[in-house]
PDB file of C-alpha atoms in Angstrom:
ATOM      1  CA  MET A   1     106.399 101.296 113.977  1.00 51.00           C
ATOM      2  CA  THR A   2     108.111 101.533 110.804  1.00 46.00           C
ATOM      3  CA  SER A   3     106.631 103.666 107.653  1.00 44.00           C
ATOM      4  CA  GLY A   4     104.907 101.839 104.892  1.00 44.00           C
ATOM      5  CA  THR A   5     102.349 102.303 101.898  1.00 45.00           C
ATOM      6  CA  ALA A   6      99.527 100.370 103.182  1.00 56.00           C
ATOM      7  CA  GLY A   7      96.970 103.146 101.694  1.00 76.00           C
ATOM      8  CA  GLY A   8      93.483 103.525 102.313  1.00 92.00           C
ATOM      9  CA  GLU A   9      91.173 106.002 104.141  1.00 94.00           C
ATOM     10  CA  VAL A  10      90.414 105.744 107.768  1.00 96.00           C
ATOM     11  CA  SER A  11      88.257 107.768 110.061  1.00 97.00           C
ATOM     12  CA  LEU A  12      89.642 107.905 113.672  1.00 98.00           C
ATOM     13  CA  TYR A  13      87.600 108.574 116.712  1.00 98.00           C
ATOM     14  CA  LEU A  14      88.914 108.474 120.393  1.00 98.00           C
ATOM     15  CA  LEU A  15      86.165 108.171 123.196  1.00 98.00           C
ATOM     16  CA  GLY A  16      86.674 109.326 126.558  1.00 98.00           C
ATOM     17  CA  GLY A  17      85.134 107.477 129.655  1.00 97.00           C
ATOM     18  CA  LEU A  18      83.969 108.958 133.096  1.00 97.00           C
ATOM     19  CA  ALA A  19      84.380 112.643 133.936  1.00 95.00           C
ATOM     20  CA  THR A  20      87.165 112.921 131.313  1.00 96.00           C
ATOM     21  CA  ALA A  21      89.241 116.129 131.013  1.00 96.00           C
ATOM     22  CA  PRO A  22      88.548 117.520 127.603  1.00 95.00           C
ATOM     23  CA  LEU A  23      92.032 116.898 126.276  1.00 95.00           C
ATOM     24  CA  PHE A  24      92.710 113.651 128.299  1.00 96.00           C
ATOM     25  CA  MET A  25      93.295 111.687 125.067  1.00 97.00           C
ATOM     26  CA  GLU A  26      94.392 114.564 122.696  1.00 98.00           C
ATOM     27  CA  SER A  27      98.087 113.458 122.982  1.00 98.00           C
ATOM     28  CA  PHE A  28      97.331 109.896 122.149  1.00 98.00           C
ATOM     29  CA  ARG A  29      94.880 110.807 119.275  1.00 98.00           C
ATOM     30  CA  SER A  30      97.488 113.011 117.610  1.00 98.00           C
ATOM     31  CA  ALA A  31     100.317 110.162 118.150  1.00 98.00           C
ATOM     32  CA  LEU A  32      97.965 107.558 116.453  1.00 98.00           C
ATOM     33  CA  HIS A  33      96.839 109.903 113.765  1.00 98.00           C
ATOM     34  CA  GLY A  34     100.561 110.373 113.045  1.00 98.00           C
ATOM     35  CA  VAL A  35     101.142 106.739 112.684  1.00 98.00           C
ATOM     36  CA  LEU A  36      98.496 106.010 110.328  1.00 98.00           C
ATOM     37  CA  GLY A  37      99.587 109.020 108.174  1.00 97.00           C
ATOM     38  CA  ARG A  38     103.097 107.623 108.139  1.00 97.00           C
ATOM     39  CA  GLU A  39     102.009 104.145 107.369  1.00 96.00           C
ATOM     40  CA  GLY A  40     100.342 105.662 104.005  1.00 96.00           C
ATOM     41  CA  TYR A  41      96.755 105.907 105.340  1.00 96.00           C
ATOM     42  CA  GLU A  42      94.708 109.086 104.578  1.00 96.00           C
ATOM     43  CA  VAL A  43      92.789 110.155 107.632  1.00 97.00           C
ATOM     44  CA  ALA A  44      89.491 111.588 106.754  1.00 95.00           C
ATOM     45  CA  THR A  45      88.840 112.778 110.315  1.00 96.00           C
ATOM     46  CA  SER A  46      90.432 112.368 113.654  1.00 97.00           C
ATOM     47  CA  GLU A  47      88.174 113.575 116.679  1.00 97.00           C
ATOM     48  CA  LEU A  48      87.749 113.181 120.267  1.00 98.00           C
ATOM     49  CA  LEU A  49      84.229 112.399 121.516  1.00 98.00           C
ATOM     50  CA  PHE A  50      82.491 112.389 124.874  1.00 98.00           C
ATOM     51  CA  PRO A  51      79.769 109.935 124.685  1.00 98.00           C
ATOM     52  CA  TYR A  52      79.059 110.253 128.550  1.00 98.00           C
ATOM     53  CA  GLY A  53      80.232 113.851 128.841  1.00 96.00           C
ATOM     54  CA  ASN A  54      83.529 115.309 130.076  1.00 96.00           C
ATOM     55  CA  TRP A  55      84.540 116.371 133.513  1.00 96.00           C
ATOM     56  CA  SER A  56      82.029 119.478 133.231  1.00 96.00           C
ATOM     57  CA  ARG A  57      78.953 116.963 133.555  1.00 96.00           C
ATOM     58  CA  GLY A  58      77.918 115.700 136.853  1.00 97.00           C
ATOM     59  CA  VAL A  59      79.717 112.362 137.845  1.00 97.00           C
ATOM     60  CA  VAL A  60      76.676 110.549 139.022  1.00 98.00           C
ATOM     61  CA  PRO A  61      74.593 110.440 135.845  1.00 98.00           C
ATOM     62  CA  GLN A  62      77.551 109.329 134.129  1.00 98.00           C
ATOM     63  CA  ILE A  63      78.043 106.756 136.459  1.00 98.00           C
ATOM     64  CA  TRP A  64      74.533 105.548 135.871  1.00 98.00           C
ATOM     65  CA  GLU A  65      74.687 105.693 132.237  1.00 98.00           C
ATOM     66  CA  ILE A  66      78.013 103.714 131.805  1.00 98.00           C
ATOM     67  CA  GLY A  67      76.687 100.992 134.281  1.00 98.00           C
ATOM     68  CA  ARG A  68      73.460 100.717 132.310  1.00 98.00           C
ATOM     69  CA  ASP A  69      75.467 100.423 129.104  1.00 98.00           C
ATOM     70  CA  MET A  70      77.936  97.630 130.566  1.00 98.00           C
ATOM     71  CA  ARG A  71      74.966  95.177 131.552  1.00 96.00           C
ATOM     72  CA  ARG A  72      73.127  95.372 128.016  1.00 96.00           C
ATOM     73  CA  SER A  73      72.855  92.220 126.242  1.00 94.00           C
ATOM     74  CA  PRO A  74      74.613  91.769 122.624  1.00 94.00           C
ATOM     75  CA  ARG A  75      71.054  92.135 121.112  1.00 93.00           C
ATOM     76  CA  LYS A  76      70.376  95.532 122.952  1.00 95.00           C
ATOM     77  CA  THR A  77      73.308  97.416 121.705  1.00 95.00           C
ATOM     78  CA  GLY A  78      70.986  99.556 119.647  1.00 94.00           C
ATOM     79  CA  ARG A  79      69.646 100.931 122.951  1.00 96.00           C
ATOM     80  CA  SER A  80      73.046 101.887 124.368  1.00 98.00           C
ATOM     81  CA  ILE A  81      73.247 105.563 125.604  1.00 98.00           C
ATOM     82  CA  GLY A  82      76.745 105.866 124.886  1.00 98.00           C
ATOM     83  CA  GLY A  83      76.636 103.898 121.613  1.00 98.00           C
ATOM     84  CA  ARG A  84      73.811 106.062 120.284  1.00 98.00           C
ATOM     85  CA  ARG A  85      75.459 109.442 121.163  1.00 98.00           C
ATOM     86  CA  THR A  86      78.658 108.229 119.488  1.00 98.00           C
ATOM     87  CA  VAL A  87      76.927 107.174 116.268  1.00 97.00           C
ATOM     88  CA  ALA A  88      75.242 110.742 116.462  1.00 97.00           C
ATOM     89  CA  ALA A  89      78.299 112.484 116.948  1.00 97.00           C
ATOM     90  CA  ILE A  90      80.008 110.615 114.087  1.00 96.00           C
ATOM     91  CA  GLY A  91      77.148 111.328 111.899  1.00 95.00           C
ATOM     92  CA  GLU A  92      77.200 115.030 112.506  1.00 95.00           C
ATOM     93  CA  SER A  93      81.284 114.863 111.814  1.00 93.00           C
ATOM     94  CA  ARG A  94      80.804 113.322 108.564  1.00 92.00           C
ATOM     95  CA  HIS A  95      77.888 115.950 107.697  1.00 92.00           C
ATOM     96  CA  ARG A  96      80.267 118.470 108.682  1.00 93.00           C
ATOM     97  CA  LEU A  97      82.951 117.303 106.296  1.00 91.00           C
ATOM     98  CA  GLY A  98      80.802 116.499 103.507  1.00 91.00           C
ATOM     99  CA  LEU A  99      81.135 112.989 103.818  1.00 86.00           C
ATOM    100  CA  SER A 100      78.343 110.456 102.875  1.00 82.00           C
ATOM    101  CA  ALA A 101      76.870 108.669 105.700  1.00 75.00           C
ATOM    102  CA  SER A 102      79.231 105.874 105.347  1.00 74.00           C
ATOM    103  CA  GLY A 103      82.196 107.900 104.012  1.00 77.00           C
ATOM    104  CA  GLY A 104      85.574 108.376 105.509  1.00 82.00           C
ATOM    105  CA  GLY A 105      86.826 104.725 104.784  1.00 91.00           C
ATOM    106  CA  ARG A 106      87.310 102.266 107.641  1.00 94.00           C
ATOM    107  CA  THR A 107      86.054 103.584 111.127  1.00 97.00           C
ATOM    108  CA  ILE A 108      88.448 103.093 114.261  1.00 98.00           C
ATOM    109  CA  LEU A 109      86.971 103.727 117.450  1.00 98.00           C
ATOM    110  CA  VAL A 110      89.297 103.901 120.489  1.00 98.00           C
ATOM    111  CA  GLY A 111      87.649 104.067 123.571  1.00 98.00           C
ATOM    112  CA  HIS A 112      89.276 104.743 127.246  1.00 98.00           C
ATOM    113  CA  SER A 113      87.605 103.407 130.404  1.00 98.00           C
ATOM    114  CA  GLY A 114      83.549 103.512 129.946  1.00 98.00           C
ATOM    115  CA  GLY A 115      84.239 104.958 126.370  1.00 98.00           C
ATOM    116  CA  GLY A 116      85.294 101.624 125.397  1.00 98.00           C
ATOM    117  CA  VAL A 117      81.986 100.260 126.072  1.00 98.00           C
ATOM    118  CA  ALA A 118      80.368 103.091 123.897  1.00 98.00           C
ATOM    119  CA  ALA A 119      82.516 102.302 121.311  1.00 98.00           C
ATOM    120  CA  VAL A 120      81.653  98.528 121.144  1.00 98.00           C
ATOM    121  CA  HIS A 121      77.812  99.521 121.062  1.00 98.00           C
ATOM    122  CA  ALA A 122      78.556 102.228 118.363  1.00 98.00           C
ATOM    123  CA  ALA A 123      80.540  99.904 116.292  1.00 97.00           C
ATOM    124  CA  MET A 124      77.639  97.417 116.333  1.00 97.00           C
ATOM    125  CA  GLN A 125      75.079 100.123 115.143  1.00 96.00           C
ATOM    126  CA  LEU A 126      77.367 101.428 112.442  1.00 95.00           C
ATOM    127  CA  MET A 127      77.749  98.079 111.064  1.00 94.00           C
ATOM    128  CA  GLU A 128      74.019  97.311 110.850  1.00 92.00           C
ATOM    129  CA  GLN A 129      73.488 100.515 109.334  1.00 90.00           C
ATOM    130  CA  SER A 130      76.194 100.024 106.609  1.00 82.00           C
ATOM    131  CA  SER A 131      75.423  98.794 103.250  1.00 72.00           C
ATOM    132  CA  LYS A 132      78.604  96.776 103.211  1.00 73.00           C
ATOM    133  CA  GLY A 133      78.001  95.434 106.543  1.00 70.00           C
ATOM    134  CA  ARG A 134      82.076  95.927 107.542  1.00 82.00           C
ATOM    135  CA  SER A 135      82.570  96.140 111.290  1.00 92.00           C
ATOM    136  CA  PRO A 136      84.490  99.245 112.649  1.00 97.00           C
ATOM    137  CA  LEU A 137      87.784  98.396 114.452  1.00 98.00           C
ATOM    138  CA  VAL A 138      87.286  99.044 118.270  1.00 98.00           C
ATOM    139  CA  VAL A 139      90.010  99.215 120.776  1.00 98.00           C
ATOM    140  CA  MET A 140      89.049  99.132 124.328  1.00 98.00           C
ATOM    141  CA  ILE A 141      91.708 100.573 126.764  1.00 98.00           C
ATOM    142  CA  GLY A 142      91.371 100.028 130.583  1.00 98.00           C
ATOM    143  CA  SER A 143      87.736  99.459 129.941  1.00 98.00           C
ATOM    144  CA  PRO A 144      84.992  97.740 132.034  1.00 98.00           C
ATOM    145  CA  ARG A 145      83.964  94.439 130.594  1.00 97.00           C
ATOM    146  CA  CYS A 146      80.876  94.184 128.401  1.00 97.00           C
ATOM    147  CA  ARG A 147      79.162  91.724 126.107  1.00 97.00           C
ATOM    148  CA  ILE A 148      80.601  91.894 122.704  1.00 97.00           C
ATOM    149  CA  PRO A 149      78.083  90.688 119.920  1.00 96.00           C
ATOM    150  CA  VAL A 150      79.561  87.799 118.104  1.00 94.00           C
ATOM    151  CA  GLN A 151      79.762  89.526 114.749  1.00 94.00           C
ATOM    152  CA  LEU A 152      82.106  92.132 116.351  1.00 96.00           C
ATOM    153  CA  ARG A 153      84.544  90.018 118.319  1.00 96.00           C
ATOM    154  CA  GLN A 154      87.092  89.709 115.894  1.00 96.00           C
ATOM    155  CA  SER A 155      87.284  93.277 115.473  1.00 97.00           C
ATOM    156  CA  VAL A 156      87.855  94.240 119.022  1.00 98.00           C
ATOM    157  CA  LEU A 157      91.186  94.457 120.942  1.00 98.00           C
ATOM    158  CA  TYR A 158      90.977  94.622 124.646  1.00 97.00           C
ATOM    159  CA  VAL A 159      93.967  96.630 126.194  1.00 97.00           C
ATOM    160  CA  TYR A 160      94.605  96.420 130.021  1.00 97.00           C
ATOM    161  CA  ALA A 161      97.491  97.385 132.268  1.00 96.00           C
ATOM    162  CA  THR A 162     100.012  94.841 133.765  1.00 95.00           C
ATOM    163  CA  PRO A 163     102.557  95.860 136.395  1.00 92.00           C
ATOM    164  CA  ALA A 164     105.727  97.435 134.996  1.00 86.00           C
ATOM    165  CA  GLY A 165     108.296  94.995 133.911  1.00 77.00           C
ATOM    166  CA  THR A 166     105.931  92.099 133.456  1.00 73.00           C
ATOM    167  CA  PRO A 167     105.189  90.201 130.163  1.00 66.00           C
ATOM    168  CA  SER A 168     102.650  91.919 127.747  1.00 60.00           C
ATOM    169  CA  SER A 169     100.453  88.759 127.667  1.00 57.00           C
ATOM    170  CA  GLY A 170      99.193  86.692 130.533  1.00 57.00           C
ATOM    171  CA  GLY A 171     100.267  89.528 133.103  1.00 70.00           C
ATOM    172  CA  ARG A 172      98.422  89.979 135.959  1.00 86.00           C
ATOM    173  CA  ILE A 173      95.637  92.923 135.551  1.00 93.00           C
ATOM    174  CA  ALA A 174      96.861  96.052 137.414  1.00 94.00           C
ATOM    175  CA  ASP A 175      93.683  98.057 136.384  1.00 97.00           C
ATOM    176  CA  MET A 176      91.094  97.358 138.704  1.00 96.00           C
ATOM    177  CA  ILE A 177      88.336  99.085 136.299  1.00 97.00           C
ATOM    178  CA  CYS A 178      89.356  96.062 133.884  1.00 97.00           C
ATOM    179  CA  LYS A 179      87.576  93.702 136.595  1.00 95.00           C
ATOM    180  CA  LEU A 180      84.481  95.310 136.591  1.00 97.00           C
ATOM    181  CA  GLY A 181      81.434  94.004 134.442  1.00 97.00           C
ATOM    182  CA  THR A 182      81.378  90.738 132.437  1.00 95.00           C
ATOM    183  CA  PHE A 183      81.972  89.166 129.116  1.00 95.00           C
ATOM    184  CA  GLY A 184      80.107  86.012 130.390  1.00 92.00           C
ATOM    185  CA  GLY A 185      77.004  84.100 129.133  1.00 90.00           C
ATOM    186  CA  TRP A 186      75.539  80.573 129.143  1.00 86.00           C
ATOM    187  CA  GLY A 187      76.622  78.158 126.915  1.00 78.00           C
ATOM    188  CA  GLY A 188      79.812  77.646 124.647  1.00 65.00           C
ATOM    189  CA  GLY A 189      82.289  80.464 123.528  1.00 55.00           C
ATOM    190  CA  SER A 190      85.895  81.166 123.413  1.00 54.00           C
ATOM    191  CA  SER A 191      88.314  78.355 125.103  1.00 48.00           C
ATOM    192  CA  VAL A 192      90.686  81.256 126.211  1.00 50.00           C
ATOM    193  CA  ASP A 193      89.872  84.312 128.027  1.00 59.00           C
ATOM    194  CA  PHE A 194      90.954  88.005 127.398  1.00 58.00           C
ATOM    195  CA  ALA A 195      94.097  87.476 129.632  1.00 55.00           C
ATOM    196  CA  GLY A 196      95.342  84.186 128.249  1.00 47.00           C
ATOM    197  CA  ARG A 197      93.966  81.917 130.666  1.00 51.00           C
ATOM    198  CA  ALA A 198      91.648  78.931 130.637  1.00 49.00           C
ATOM    199  CA  PRO A 199      87.923  80.066 131.205  1.00 52.00           C
ATOM    200  CA  ARG A 200      86.667  79.743 134.595  1.00 56.00           C
ATOM    201  CA  ARG A 201      83.155  78.278 135.205  1.00 50.00           C
ATOM    202  CA  SER A 202      81.674  79.431 138.398  1.00 56.00           C
ATOM    203  CA  PHE A 203      78.507  76.958 137.900  1.00 63.00           C
ATOM    204  CA  PRO A 204      77.747  74.521 135.257  1.00 67.00           C
ATOM    205  CA  GLY A 205      76.904  75.981 131.854  1.00 83.00           C
ATOM    206  CA  TRP A 206      78.164  79.663 132.446  1.00 84.00           C
ATOM    207  CA  ASN A 207      81.064  80.565 130.256  1.00 89.00           C
ATOM    208  CA  HIS A 208      82.710  83.872 131.682  1.00 87.00           C
ATOM    209  CA  ASN A 209      84.334  84.813 128.236  1.00 90.00           C
ATOM    210  CA  LYS A 210      81.275  83.846 125.963  1.00 92.00           C
ATOM    211  CA  TYR A 211      80.973  87.496 124.623  1.00 95.00           C
ATOM    212  CA  GLY A 212      84.763  88.684 125.250  1.00 95.00           C
ATOM    213  CA  PRO A 213      87.025  90.028 122.754  1.00 96.00           C
ATOM    214  CA  ALA A 214      89.047  87.767 120.254  1.00 94.00           C
ATOM    215  CA  GLY A 215      92.231  90.206 120.820  1.00 95.00           C
ATOM    216  CA  ALA A 216      93.931  91.369 124.000  1.00 94.00           C
ATOM    217  CA  CYS A 217      97.063  92.663 125.132  1.00 94.00           C
ATOM    218  CA  GLY A 218      98.509  93.790 128.280  1.00 95.00           C
ATOM    219  CA  VAL A 219     100.685  96.712 128.508  1.00 96.00           C
ATOM    220  CA  PRO A 220     103.149  96.758 131.424  1.00 96.00           C
ATOM    221  CA  ILE A 221     102.644 100.543 132.331  1.00 96.00           C
ATOM    222  CA  VAL A 222     103.841 102.792 135.285  1.00 96.00           C
ATOM    223  CA  GLY A 223     100.675 103.358 137.162  1.00 95.00           C
ATOM    224  CA  TRP A 224      97.221 102.059 136.544  1.00 94.00           C
ATOM    225  CA  HIS A 225      93.775 103.301 135.091  1.00 97.00           C
ATOM    226  CA  PRO A 226      94.264 106.961 134.540  1.00 97.00           C
ATOM    227  CA  ASP A 227      97.867 106.356 133.316  1.00 98.00           C
ATOM    228  CA  TYR A 228      97.917 104.868 129.860  1.00 98.00           C
ATOM    229  CA  PHE A 229      98.562 108.040 127.850  1.00 98.00           C
ATOM    230  CA  ARG A 230     101.069 109.612 130.187  1.00 97.00           C
ATOM    231  CA  GLU A 231     104.257 110.755 128.308  1.00 97.00           C
ATOM    232  CA  GLN A 232     106.558 112.225 131.232  1.00 96.00           C
ATOM    233  CA  ALA A 233     108.311 110.964 134.156  1.00 96.00           C
ATOM    234  CA  PRO A 234     107.488 109.111 136.514  1.00 96.00           C
ATOM    235  CA  TYR A 235     105.631 107.246 133.698  1.00 97.00           C
ATOM    236  CA  VAL A 236     108.672 106.125 131.885  1.00 97.00           C
ATOM    237  CA  ASN A 237     110.275 102.695 132.391  1.00 95.00           C
ATOM    238  CA  GLY A 238     113.846 101.496 132.859  1.00 93.00           C
ATOM    239  CA  MET A 239     114.375 101.422 129.008  1.00 94.00           C
ATOM    240  CA  GLY A 240     113.123 104.942 128.355  1.00 96.00           C
ATOM    241  CA  LEU A 241     109.858 104.088 127.066  1.00 96.00           C
ATOM    242  CA  SER A 242     106.615 106.096 128.277  1.00 98.00           C
ATOM    243  CA  ASN A 243     103.312 104.512 129.014  1.00 98.00           C
ATOM    244  CA  GLN A 244     101.963 106.229 125.791  1.00 98.00           C
ATOM    245  CA  TRP A 245     104.604 104.635 123.797  1.00 98.00           C
ATOM    246  CA  LEU A 246     103.710 101.344 125.300  1.00 97.00           C
ATOM    247  CA  THR A 247     100.147 101.514 124.551  1.00 98.00           C
ATOM    248  CA  LEU A 248     100.502 103.139 121.160  1.00 98.00           C
ATOM    249  CA  HIS A 249     102.500 100.319 120.415  1.00 97.00           C
ATOM    250  CA  ALA A 250     100.142  97.512 121.384  1.00 97.00           C
ATOM    251  CA  VAL A 251      97.269  99.199 119.648  1.00 98.00           C
ATOM    252  CA  TRP A 252      99.177  99.917 116.225  1.00 98.00           C
ATOM    253  CA  GLU A 253     100.512  96.255 116.085  1.00 97.00           C
ATOM    254  CA  TRP A 254      97.111  94.894 116.464  1.00 97.00           C
ATOM    255  CA  LEU A 255      95.338  97.706 113.951  1.00 97.00           C
ATOM    256  CA  ARG A 256      98.148  97.264 111.086  1.00 95.00           C
ATOM    257  CA  GLY A 257      97.057  93.540 110.632  1.00 93.00           C
ATOM    258  CA  LYS A 258      93.209  94.604 110.704  1.00 94.00           C
ATOM    259  CA  ILE A 259      92.843  97.634 108.621  1.00 91.00           C
TER     260      ILE A 259
END
């Protein structure tokens, strides 16, 4: 992650998932904010959002809302519970900062777990509202699968945990949450799935990755679903790289080619 002079204005929002601690993603937010700044981007705003609530809210209603959003078709992202809350929170943030409805430059949404689902749906809503029609960039980290609208697929990166010491692409999924939900649909679609394998067809006409993301990356972290952002031992590999460093590196390598 070297310095550069890419320039431009960006707005960064990190979205928590199920029963998330209020500062669970704060270190990662700060680190990504720092990388953007060092690379020459002006970060208009950088915030943590909780589209389904944090750990102070009941778990059962959060599970119900995330599950409902996971099952939505690409045509019904406007009804997404987490997506609508995210868009509202972004609107409030922009108003508070004195930015226009579309101000803040390129929007980047990074969601962990169920927050990744909300990020996809919010990005679609924001793109439809934008006069420029430019899609926000979305990073789903350890998220359950949901159907991504075709217009958004090229703007989505899916990050999933693989066992420590394995290759970053094509490795076995170590995060069981990433096996929940579906990217599938009837008819044609991508010829390669999000983990780099040929698509499976459970029955004729069904493509399990029709609405999958165009970008995907495995990260060989120590641990699994709650551990992508860990910085201290024992979440450090034999090369001295922490889980957070590995996750941040994967995210930035994709973002730098998209902003």
